Amino acid sequence: MIRRSSSWHAAAVKVPAAVLFLFLVSSLARAQELSVLPVNVFMPAGQKAASLSVTNNGKTESSIQIRTFDWNQSGNEDQLDPSKVVVASPPLVTIAPGATQVVRLILRQSPQDREATYRILVDQIPPPAEPGVVHVVLRLSIPIFAMPSIRALPSVQFRIERDAGKLYLVGVNAGLSHEVIRDIVLTTSGGLNLKAASGASPYILAGVTRRWLVDAQGYVAQPGEAMQLTAHGYNAAIDQQVRVVAAP
């Protein structure tokens, strides 16, 4: 899990997982007067270095800290542990107004049997306190996907679980790389469209089982019932029939 690295950070790192993905929906992540490019770092097999460009669009200098984490998923939660595999250089920097800082990312160890996943947290360090002024600490979270030397693809199987009166879409990724599941809709035989609750991370990493809560709108699904799942995956649309089962 994330551990404290300095006193001003302790509260900042304890945020909902959805916040970590807030800035990943466009080709350019922007936090007030800071911008970062790219918002997803992909390292093909054999590549052991990449870079980020952090630009200060404001009128005053801005100090940032860059930390790297191993990124895993367990129990439907994201886990971030300080990484010894990915190194960011420089880890601390002050950027002048209008300037851009290039951050070098070094992969010390290549993945072997499946895609390796990491995250970079870019935290803005607040300036000294001023009477009557509240400074907001900004954060950007950037994923890193490092590919192994073997062919690695996602392979997700879906089912619908009815658990304690709630309905969940469950995805089991038996593949060797991550998948992205967005815009989930389950259509009943009667034509009712049920959508996944908003705010959840769209990522399902290799070897992981994830559940997305579905807004059932009062509909009571029965075990064995079939629904049509439509969604957008990373490379293609998803359109398939999925059955309801009781939660194990």
Short mmCIF file of C-alpha atoms in Angstrom, two decimals:
data_model
loop_
_atom_site.label_atom_id
_atom_site.label_comp_id
_atom_site.label_asym_id
_atom_site.label_seq_id
_atom_site.Cartn_x
_atom_site.Cartn_y
_atom_site.Cartn_z
CA MET A 1 0.00 0.00 0.00
CA ILE A 2 1.06 3.63 -0.29
CA ARG A 3 3.26 4.63 2.63
CA ARG A 4 3.99 8.08 3.98
CA SER A 5 7.03 9.71 2.43
CA SER A 6 6.71 13.24 3.82
CA SER A 7 4.45 14.99 6.31
CA TRP A 8 2.39 17.05 3.84
CA HIS A 9 1.55 14.00 1.77
CA ALA A 10 -0.01 11.75 4.40
CA ALA A 11 -3.57 12.91 3.84
CA ALA A 12 -3.14 13.43 0.13
CA VAL A 13 -2.42 9.80 -0.71
CA LYS A 14 -5.58 8.49 0.94
CA VAL A 15 -7.99 9.23 -1.89
CA PRO A 16 -10.65 7.11 -3.64
CA ALA A 17 -9.36 5.07 -6.57
CA ALA A 18 -11.68 6.96 -8.93
CA VAL A 19 -9.75 10.18 -8.20
CA LEU A 20 -6.59 8.55 -9.51
CA PHE A 21 -8.23 8.10 -12.93
CA LEU A 22 -9.85 11.53 -13.09
CA PHE A 23 -7.32 12.94 -15.53
CA LEU A 24 -7.07 9.94 -17.87
CA VAL A 25 -10.05 10.63 -20.11
CA SER A 26 -8.36 12.82 -22.71
CA SER A 27 -5.09 12.96 -24.63
CA LEU A 28 -3.79 15.66 -22.29
CA ALA A 29 -4.05 15.58 -18.49
CA ARG A 30 -4.51 19.02 -16.93
CA ALA A 31 -4.63 20.08 -13.29
CA GLN A 32 -5.34 23.80 -13.10
CA GLU A 33 -2.03 25.26 -14.34
CA LEU A 34 -0.03 22.03 -14.72
CA SER A 35 -0.27 19.71 -17.71
CA VAL A 36 1.32 16.33 -18.34
CA LEU A 37 1.88 14.47 -21.59
CA PRO A 38 1.37 11.59 -22.27
CA VAL A 39 -1.39 10.40 -19.93
CA ASN A 40 -0.64 6.72 -20.62
CA VAL A 41 2.90 5.38 -20.92
CA PHE A 42 3.31 2.26 -23.06
CA MET A 43 6.65 0.42 -23.13
CA PRO A 44 6.88 -2.21 -25.90
CA ALA A 45 8.89 -5.39 -25.30
CA GLY A 46 12.56 -4.55 -24.84
CA GLN A 47 12.00 -0.85 -24.15
CA LYS A 48 13.37 0.21 -20.77
CA ALA A 49 13.02 3.99 -20.85
CA ALA A 50 10.32 6.57 -21.50
CA SER A 51 9.62 10.18 -20.57
CA LEU A 52 6.93 12.56 -19.34
CA SER A 53 6.67 16.27 -20.12
CA VAL A 54 5.29 18.39 -17.29
CA THR A 55 4.41 21.97 -18.28
CA ASN A 56 3.73 24.86 -15.93
CA ASN A 57 1.08 27.00 -17.63
CA GLY A 58 0.77 29.35 -14.68
CA LYS A 59 2.31 32.69 -13.84
CA THR A 60 4.30 31.51 -10.81
CA GLU A 61 6.83 28.73 -10.36
CA SER A 62 5.50 25.34 -9.29
CA SER A 63 7.29 22.57 -7.40
CA ILE A 64 6.32 18.93 -7.96
CA GLN A 65 7.24 15.52 -6.65
CA ILE A 66 7.16 12.42 -8.89
CA ARG A 67 6.80 8.99 -7.30
CA THR A 68 6.55 5.56 -8.91
CA PHE A 69 4.42 2.63 -7.74
CA ASP A 70 3.76 -0.99 -8.60
CA TRP A 71 0.08 -1.14 -9.57
CA ASN A 72 -2.05 -4.20 -8.82
CA GLN A 73 -5.74 -4.91 -8.29
CA SER A 74 -7.17 -7.10 -5.54
CA GLY A 75 -10.66 -7.44 -4.09
CA ASN A 76 -11.93 -4.89 -6.62
CA GLU A 77 -9.53 -2.29 -5.22
CA ASP A 78 -6.40 -0.76 -6.72
CA GLN A 79 -3.20 -1.31 -4.77
CA LEU A 80 -0.17 0.96 -5.08
CA ASP A 81 3.15 -0.05 -3.53
CA PRO A 82 6.36 1.98 -3.82
CA SER A 83 8.23 0.61 -6.83
CA LYS A 84 11.81 -0.54 -6.96
CA VAL A 85 11.43 -1.41 -10.64
CA VAL A 86 10.50 2.00 -12.12
CA VAL A 87 12.63 5.05 -11.33
CA ALA A 88 11.69 8.67 -12.11
CA SER A 89 14.39 11.28 -12.68
CA PRO A 90 14.28 13.91 -11.35
CA PRO A 91 11.95 12.95 -8.46
CA LEU A 92 11.66 16.57 -7.27
CA VAL A 93 11.72 19.68 -9.44
CA THR A 94 10.62 23.31 -9.52
CA ILE A 95 9.26 24.46 -12.89
CA ALA A 96 9.38 28.11 -13.91
CA PRO A 97 6.28 29.81 -15.38
CA GLY A 98 5.76 28.70 -18.99
CA ALA A 99 8.54 26.11 -18.77
CA THR A 100 8.43 22.35 -19.42
CA GLN A 101 10.28 19.73 -17.42
CA VAL A 102 11.08 16.35 -18.98
CA VAL A 103 10.92 13.48 -16.47
CA ARG A 104 12.86 10.36 -17.41
CA LEU A 105 11.31 6.98 -16.53
CA ILE A 106 13.68 4.01 -16.23
CA LEU A 107 12.48 0.38 -16.13
CA ARG A 108 15.08 -1.61 -14.20
CA GLN A 109 13.57 -5.01 -14.93
CA SER A 110 11.74 -6.22 -18.02
CA PRO A 111 8.49 -8.18 -17.51
CA GLN A 112 8.69 -11.89 -18.30
CA ASP A 113 5.40 -13.77 -18.53
CA ARG A 114 2.77 -11.00 -18.62
CA GLU A 115 2.31 -7.25 -18.91
CA ALA A 116 3.68 -5.33 -15.90
CA THR A 117 1.71 -2.32 -14.64
CA TYR A 118 2.89 0.70 -12.68
CA ARG A 119 1.65 4.17 -11.80
CA ILE A 120 3.33 7.55 -11.52
CA LEU A 121 1.91 10.06 -9.06
CA VAL A 122 2.73 13.68 -9.89
CA ASP A 123 2.03 15.79 -6.80
CA GLN A 124 2.21 19.56 -6.68
CA ILE A 125 3.98 20.73 -3.52
CA PRO A 126 2.00 23.56 -1.90
CA PRO A 127 3.80 26.88 -1.39
CA PRO A 128 4.35 28.24 2.14
CA ALA A 129 1.13 28.99 4.00
CA GLU A 130 -0.29 32.49 3.69
CA PRO A 131 -2.85 34.01 6.07
CA GLY A 132 -6.36 33.61 4.66
CA VAL A 133 -5.19 31.65 1.60
CA VAL A 134 -6.04 27.97 1.03
CA HIS A 135 -3.77 26.11 -1.40
CA VAL A 136 -5.13 22.97 -3.10
CA VAL A 137 -2.63 20.14 -3.55
CA LEU A 138 -2.97 18.83 -7.10
CA ARG A 139 -2.35 15.27 -8.20
CA LEU A 140 -2.04 13.48 -11.52
CA SER A 141 -1.89 9.70 -11.79
CA ILE A 142 -0.30 8.23 -14.93
CA PRO A 143 -0.34 4.49 -15.73
CA ILE A 144 2.64 2.64 -17.19
CA PHE A 145 2.10 -0.56 -19.20
CA ALA A 146 5.28 -2.56 -19.86
CA MET A 147 4.97 -5.45 -22.31
CA PRO A 148 6.80 -8.80 -22.04
CA SER A 149 8.76 -10.43 -24.86
CA ILE A 150 5.92 -12.92 -25.50
CA ARG A 151 2.62 -12.03 -27.20
CA ALA A 152 0.33 -10.62 -24.49
CA LEU A 153 -3.39 -9.97 -25.00
CA PRO A 154 -6.37 -9.60 -22.67
CA SER A 155 -8.98 -12.36 -22.42
CA VAL A 156 -12.02 -11.33 -20.37
CA GLN A 157 -14.99 -13.58 -19.60
CA PHE A 158 -18.13 -11.97 -18.18
CA ARG A 159 -20.97 -13.03 -15.93
CA ILE A 160 -23.67 -11.19 -13.96
CA GLU A 161 -23.87 -11.77 -10.21
CA ARG A 162 -26.85 -11.14 -7.97
CA ASP A 163 -25.45 -10.49 -4.50
CA ALA A 164 -27.37 -9.25 -1.45
CA GLY A 165 -30.03 -7.62 -3.59
CA LYS A 166 -27.50 -5.88 -5.84
CA LEU A 167 -26.47 -6.61 -9.40
CA TYR A 168 -22.87 -6.73 -10.58
CA LEU A 169 -21.15 -7.29 -13.90
CA VAL A 170 -18.13 -9.50 -13.20
CA GLY A 171 -15.12 -9.68 -15.52
CA VAL A 172 -12.40 -12.32 -15.24
CA ASN A 173 -9.26 -11.42 -17.20
CA ALA A 174 -7.40 -14.66 -17.86
CA GLY A 175 -5.21 -12.93 -20.44
CA LEU A 176 -1.67 -11.56 -20.21
CA SER A 177 -2.42 -7.83 -20.51
CA HIS A 178 -4.97 -5.29 -19.27
CA GLU A 179 -8.33 -4.46 -20.77
CA VAL A 180 -10.39 -1.27 -20.51
CA ILE A 181 -14.17 -1.63 -20.09
CA ARG A 182 -16.25 1.54 -20.59
CA ASP A 183 -19.89 2.47 -21.22
CA ILE A 184 -21.32 -0.75 -19.76
CA VAL A 185 -24.99 -1.45 -20.57
CA LEU A 186 -26.94 -4.64 -19.76
CA THR A 187 -30.19 -5.06 -21.70
CA THR A 188 -32.85 -7.38 -20.26
CA SER A 189 -35.08 -9.61 -22.41
CA GLY A 190 -37.82 -7.02 -21.88
CA GLY A 191 -35.69 -4.23 -23.36
CA LEU A 192 -34.72 -2.48 -20.11
CA ASN A 193 -31.24 -0.94 -20.27
CA LEU A 194 -29.25 -1.19 -17.04
CA LYS A 195 -26.04 0.83 -16.81
CA ALA A 196 -22.99 0.40 -14.60
CA ALA A 197 -22.61 2.92 -11.80
CA SER A 198 -20.39 5.86 -12.75
CA GLY A 199 -17.02 6.64 -11.22
CA ALA A 200 -15.48 3.16 -11.27
CA SER A 201 -12.08 2.54 -12.82
CA PRO A 202 -12.41 1.07 -16.33
CA TYR A 203 -9.21 -1.00 -16.03
CA ILE A 204 -9.06 -4.76 -15.45
CA LEU A 205 -5.47 -5.92 -15.19
CA ALA A 206 -4.08 -9.29 -16.28
CA GLY A 207 -5.09 -12.17 -14.01
CA VAL A 208 -7.64 -10.06 -12.15
CA THR A 209 -11.36 -10.48 -11.39
CA ARG A 210 -13.36 -7.22 -11.14
CA ARG A 211 -16.96 -6.32 -10.36
CA TRP A 212 -18.87 -3.29 -11.64
CA LEU A 213 -22.01 -2.33 -9.72
CA VAL A 214 -25.04 -2.08 -12.02
CA ASP A 215 -27.92 0.34 -11.44
CA ALA A 216 -30.72 -2.26 -11.46
CA GLN A 217 -33.50 0.39 -11.33
CA GLY A 218 -35.52 -1.96 -9.12
CA TYR A 219 -35.29 -4.84 -11.62
CA VAL A 220 -34.94 -8.26 -9.95
CA ALA A 221 -32.74 -10.49 -12.09
CA GLN A 222 -33.18 -14.26 -11.84
CA PRO A 223 -30.38 -16.87 -11.90
CA GLY A 224 -30.04 -18.28 -15.39
CA GLU A 225 -31.53 -15.19 -17.01
CA ALA A 226 -29.65 -13.90 -20.07
CA MET A 227 -28.88 -10.25 -20.72
CA GLN A 228 -27.12 -8.57 -23.61
CA LEU A 229 -23.88 -6.85 -22.63
CA THR A 230 -22.66 -3.93 -24.70
CA ALA A 231 -19.55 -1.91 -23.80
CA HIS A 232 -16.42 -0.42 -25.29
CA GLY A 233 -13.18 -2.34 -24.87
CA TYR A 234 -9.66 -1.13 -25.52
CA ASN A 235 -9.51 -2.26 -29.13
CA ALA A 236 -13.07 -3.19 -30.02
CA ALA A 237 -16.73 -3.00 -29.04
CA ILE A 238 -18.12 -5.69 -26.73
CA ASP A 239 -21.51 -7.18 -27.65
CA GLN A 240 -22.36 -10.55 -26.15
CA GLN A 241 -24.94 -12.47 -24.15
CA VAL A 242 -24.19 -12.86 -20.42
CA ARG A 243 -26.07 -14.93 -17.85
CA VAL A 244 -27.07 -14.15 -14.26
CA VAL A 245 -25.65 -16.34 -11.49
CA ALA A 246 -25.88 -16.23 -7.71
CA ALA A 247 -22.80 -14.83 -6.00
CA PRO A 248 -20.46 -17.59 -4.75
#
